[in-house]
Amino acid sequence: MHQQRKWAMHLIRFAAVSGFIGVLIGSIMSGNMNFALRPVHAHIVLVGWLSVFAWGIFYYSVPVRKLILVKIQSILGMIGAFGLCVGMWLHYLNPLHTNETMNMVFFIVGGTLLLIAFFLFIIVTFFVEKKEN
């Protein structure tokens, strides 16, 4: 359980940073009355903060029999959330004037990794330790 809680804390810290960035973007948009970052803001808050935080709380409180699944799901979830949100930012705004194809690949790969992480979380829920009565 100790190693699992370590991964839970990684997820919770990632979620906290994502939540801060999401709220910061929301504040900047509101202050500037420019809502171009609305999709990025929404995904950082919903995926980076809420989903990743929920996984962290689950892993902190529910023992899972297969730690390797926890590790893989956590890594894919964090990379996927980061990749999706940065990819959206690059794709929709292209602030770095990078190649549009590269931006789209970043967006798609991040989203795909996130999708795999969500599917893997379903599988993880079937490997929880049963409570002894």
PDB file of C-alpha atoms in Angstrom:
ATOM      1  CA  MET A   1       0.000   0.000   0.000  1.00  0.00           C
ATOM      2  CA  HIS A   2       2.948   2.345   0.653  1.00  0.00           C
ATOM      3  CA  GLN A   3       4.009   2.374  -3.027  1.00  0.00           C
ATOM      4  CA  GLN A   4       0.405   2.817  -4.116  1.00  0.00           C
ATOM      5  CA  ARG A   5       0.030   5.867  -1.871  1.00  0.00           C
ATOM      6  CA  LYS A   6       3.219   7.284  -3.379  1.00  0.00           C
ATOM      7  CA  TRP A   7       1.552   7.124  -6.802  1.00  0.00           C
ATOM      8  CA  ALA A   8      -1.623   8.579  -5.323  1.00  0.00           C
ATOM      9  CA  MET A   9       0.362  11.583  -4.091  1.00  0.00           C
ATOM     10  CA  HIS A  10       2.004  12.028  -7.510  1.00  0.00           C
ATOM     11  CA  LEU A  11      -1.469  12.204  -9.031  1.00  0.00           C
ATOM     12  CA  ILE A  12      -2.789  14.563  -6.365  1.00  0.00           C
ATOM     13  CA  ARG A  13       0.188  16.928  -6.771  1.00  0.00           C
ATOM     14  CA  PHE A  14      -0.197  16.883 -10.560  1.00  0.00           C
ATOM     15  CA  ALA A  15      -3.904  17.626 -10.086  1.00  0.00           C
ATOM     16  CA  ALA A  16      -3.153  20.510  -7.733  1.00  0.00           C
ATOM     17  CA  VAL A  17      -0.781  22.121 -10.238  1.00  0.00           C
ATOM     18  CA  SER A  18      -3.306  21.557 -13.039  1.00  0.00           C
ATOM     19  CA  GLY A  19      -6.079  23.069 -10.945  1.00  0.00           C
ATOM     20  CA  PHE A  20      -3.979  26.143 -10.245  1.00  0.00           C
ATOM     21  CA  ILE A  21      -3.094  26.566 -13.925  1.00  0.00           C
ATOM     22  CA  GLY A  22      -6.751  26.095 -14.915  1.00  0.00           C
ATOM     23  CA  VAL A  23      -7.955  28.706 -12.438  1.00  0.00           C
ATOM     24  CA  LEU A  24      -5.151  31.066 -13.453  1.00  0.00           C
ATOM     25  CA  ILE A  25      -6.127  30.764 -17.128  1.00  0.00           C
ATOM     26  CA  GLY A  26      -9.765  31.362 -16.169  1.00  0.00           C
ATOM     27  CA  SER A  27      -8.815  34.476 -14.209  1.00  0.00           C
ATOM     28  CA  ILE A  28      -6.694  35.825 -17.057  1.00  0.00           C
ATOM     29  CA  MET A  29      -9.463  35.189 -19.590  1.00  0.00           C
ATOM     30  CA  SER A  30     -12.004  36.886 -17.367  1.00  0.00           C
ATOM     31  CA  GLY A  31      -9.757  39.865 -16.687  1.00  0.00           C
ATOM     32  CA  ASN A  32      -8.939  40.337 -20.363  1.00  0.00           C
ATOM     33  CA  MET A  33     -12.459  39.472 -21.577  1.00  0.00           C
ATOM     34  CA  ASN A  34     -10.733  37.228 -24.126  1.00  0.00           C
ATOM     35  CA  PHE A  35     -12.049  33.673 -24.025  1.00  0.00           C
ATOM     36  CA  ALA A  36      -9.851  32.098 -26.704  1.00  0.00           C
ATOM     37  CA  LEU A  37      -8.397  29.689 -24.133  1.00  0.00           C
ATOM     38  CA  ARG A  38     -11.831  28.423 -23.029  1.00  0.00           C
ATOM     39  CA  PRO A  39     -11.357  24.838 -24.373  1.00  0.00           C
ATOM     40  CA  VAL A  40      -7.870  24.595 -22.875  1.00  0.00           C
ATOM     41  CA  HIS A  41      -9.087  25.990 -19.545  1.00  0.00           C
ATOM     42  CA  ALA A  42     -12.000  23.532 -19.454  1.00  0.00           C
ATOM     43  CA  HIS A  43      -9.801  20.520 -20.187  1.00  0.00           C
ATOM     44  CA  ILE A  44      -7.113  21.483 -17.691  1.00  0.00           C
ATOM     45  CA  VAL A  45      -9.779  21.793 -15.004  1.00  0.00           C
ATOM     46  CA  LEU A  46     -11.800  18.709 -15.972  1.00  0.00           C
ATOM     47  CA  VAL A  47      -9.002  16.339 -16.918  1.00  0.00           C
ATOM     48  CA  GLY A  48      -5.916  17.710 -15.188  1.00  0.00           C
ATOM     49  CA  TRP A  49      -7.626  18.642 -11.944  1.00  0.00           C
ATOM     50  CA  LEU A  50     -10.830  16.639 -11.445  1.00  0.00           C
ATOM     51  CA  SER A  51     -10.051  13.331 -13.151  1.00  0.00           C
ATOM     52  CA  VAL A  52      -6.455  13.059 -12.000  1.00  0.00           C
ATOM     53  CA  PHE A  53      -7.453  14.103  -8.467  1.00  0.00           C
ATOM     54  CA  ALA A  54     -10.189  11.447  -8.407  1.00  0.00           C
ATOM     55  CA  TRP A  55      -7.675   8.785  -9.435  1.00  0.00           C
ATOM     56  CA  GLY A  56      -5.307   9.953  -6.712  1.00  0.00           C
ATOM     57  CA  ILE A  57      -7.997   9.801  -4.037  1.00  0.00           C
ATOM     58  CA  PHE A  58      -9.054   6.352  -5.247  1.00  0.00           C
ATOM     59  CA  TYR A  59      -5.473   5.059  -5.106  1.00  0.00           C
ATOM     60  CA  TYR A  60      -4.915   6.667  -1.714  1.00  0.00           C
ATOM     61  CA  SER A  61      -7.925   4.982  -0.167  1.00  0.00           C
ATOM     62  CA  VAL A  62      -8.557   1.705  -2.051  1.00  0.00           C
ATOM     63  CA  PRO A  63      -5.911  -1.036  -2.025  1.00  0.00           C
ATOM     64  CA  VAL A  64      -5.221  -2.430  -5.508  1.00  0.00           C
ATOM     65  CA  ARG A  65      -3.691  -5.901  -5.913  1.00  0.00           C
ATOM     66  CA  LYS A  66      -1.694  -5.055  -9.058  1.00  0.00           C
ATOM     67  CA  LEU A  67       0.650  -2.140  -8.329  1.00  0.00           C
ATOM     68  CA  ILE A  68       1.995  -2.254 -11.893  1.00  0.00           C
ATOM     69  CA  LEU A  69      -1.465  -1.257 -13.149  1.00  0.00           C
ATOM     70  CA  VAL A  70      -1.496   1.688 -10.740  1.00  0.00           C
ATOM     71  CA  LYS A  71       1.915   2.835 -11.990  1.00  0.00           C
ATOM     72  CA  ILE A  72       1.100   2.495 -15.689  1.00  0.00           C
ATOM     73  CA  GLN A  73      -2.316   4.110 -15.345  1.00  0.00           C
ATOM     74  CA  SER A  74      -0.903   7.003 -13.306  1.00  0.00           C
ATOM     75  CA  ILE A  75       1.929   7.691 -15.750  1.00  0.00           C
ATOM     76  CA  LEU A  76      -0.347   7.474 -18.802  1.00  0.00           C
ATOM     77  CA  GLY A  77      -2.942   9.658 -17.077  1.00  0.00           C
ATOM     78  CA  MET A  78      -0.494  12.428 -16.233  1.00  0.00           C
ATOM     79  CA  ILE A  79       1.291  12.370 -19.589  1.00  0.00           C
ATOM     80  CA  GLY A  80      -2.043  12.158 -21.404  1.00  0.00           C
ATOM     81  CA  ALA A  81      -3.608  15.048 -19.485  1.00  0.00           C
ATOM     82  CA  PHE A  82      -0.526  17.197 -20.032  1.00  0.00           C
ATOM     83  CA  GLY A  83      -0.239  16.238 -23.701  1.00  0.00           C
ATOM     84  CA  LEU A  84      -3.914  16.789 -24.444  1.00  0.00           C
ATOM     85  CA  CYS A  85      -3.997  20.228 -22.821  1.00  0.00           C
ATOM     86  CA  VAL A  86      -0.715  21.446 -24.297  1.00  0.00           C
ATOM     87  CA  GLY A  87      -1.711  19.961 -27.657  1.00  0.00           C
ATOM     88  CA  MET A  88      -5.017  21.841 -27.551  1.00  0.00           C
ATOM     89  CA  TRP A  89      -3.193  25.065 -26.716  1.00  0.00           C
ATOM     90  CA  LEU A  90      -0.771  24.535 -29.622  1.00  0.00           C
ATOM     91  CA  HIS A  91      -3.505  23.459 -32.025  1.00  0.00           C
ATOM     92  CA  TYR A  92      -6.046  26.206 -31.297  1.00  0.00           C
ATOM     93  CA  LEU A  93      -3.718  29.150 -30.678  1.00  0.00           C
ATOM     94  CA  ASN A  94      -0.329  28.103 -32.092  1.00  0.00           C
ATOM     95  CA  PRO A  95       1.470  30.681 -29.914  1.00  0.00           C
ATOM     96  CA  LEU A  96       4.887  29.234 -30.762  1.00  0.00           C
ATOM     97  CA  HIS A  97       4.231  29.267 -34.526  1.00  0.00           C
ATOM     98  CA  THR A  98       5.075  25.597 -34.757  1.00  0.00           C
ATOM     99  CA  ASN A  99       4.122  23.201 -37.519  1.00  0.00           C
ATOM    100  CA  GLU A 100       0.355  22.539 -37.526  1.00  0.00           C
ATOM    101  CA  THR A 101       0.878  18.826 -38.157  1.00  0.00           C
ATOM    102  CA  MET A 102       3.181  18.568 -35.130  1.00  0.00           C
ATOM    103  CA  ASN A 103       0.604  20.434 -33.038  1.00  0.00           C
ATOM    104  CA  MET A 104      -2.148  18.048 -34.127  1.00  0.00           C
ATOM    105  CA  VAL A 105       0.023  14.988 -33.434  1.00  0.00           C
ATOM    106  CA  PHE A 106       0.768  16.336 -29.922  1.00  0.00           C
ATOM    107  CA  PHE A 107      -2.975  16.858 -29.400  1.00  0.00           C
ATOM    108  CA  ILE A 108      -3.916  13.391 -30.710  1.00  0.00           C
ATOM    109  CA  VAL A 109      -1.164  11.490 -28.879  1.00  0.00           C
ATOM    110  CA  GLY A 110      -2.015  13.221 -25.592  1.00  0.00           C
ATOM    111  CA  GLY A 111      -5.694  12.465 -26.043  1.00  0.00           C
ATOM    112  CA  THR A 112      -5.002   8.858 -26.975  1.00  0.00           C
ATOM    113  CA  LEU A 113      -2.790   8.295 -23.930  1.00  0.00           C
ATOM    114  CA  LEU A 114      -5.499   9.827 -21.771  1.00  0.00           C
ATOM    115  CA  LEU A 115      -8.124   7.549 -23.323  1.00  0.00           C
ATOM    116  CA  ILE A 116      -5.922   4.526 -22.587  1.00  0.00           C
ATOM    117  CA  ALA A 117      -5.483   5.748 -18.991  1.00  0.00           C
ATOM    118  CA  PHE A 118      -9.241   6.003 -18.533  1.00  0.00           C
ATOM    119  CA  PHE A 119      -9.725   2.495 -19.949  1.00  0.00           C
ATOM    120  CA  LEU A 120      -6.929   1.143 -17.770  1.00  0.00           C
ATOM    121  CA  PHE A 121      -8.599   2.701 -14.728  1.00  0.00           C
ATOM    122  CA  ILE A 122     -11.700   0.634 -15.495  1.00  0.00           C
ATOM    123  CA  ILE A 123      -9.517  -2.468 -15.437  1.00  0.00           C
ATOM    124  CA  VAL A 124      -7.833  -1.362 -12.182  1.00  0.00           C
ATOM    125  CA  THR A 125     -11.210  -1.201 -10.452  1.00  0.00           C
ATOM    126  CA  PHE A 126     -11.550  -4.960 -10.949  1.00  0.00           C
ATOM    127  CA  PHE A 127      -8.275  -5.602  -9.088  1.00  0.00           C
ATOM    128  CA  VAL A 128      -9.144  -4.010  -5.763  1.00  0.00           C
ATOM    129  CA  GLU A 129      -8.465  -5.982  -2.620  1.00  0.00           C
ATOM    130  CA  LYS A 130     -11.580  -7.457  -1.135  1.00  0.00           C
ATOM    131  CA  LYS A 131     -12.437  -6.331   2.371  1.00  0.00           C
ATOM    132  CA  GLU A 132     -12.323  -9.074   5.000  1.00  0.00           C
ATOM    133  CA  ASN A 133     -15.441  -9.230   7.212  1.00  0.00           C
TER     134      ASN A 133
END
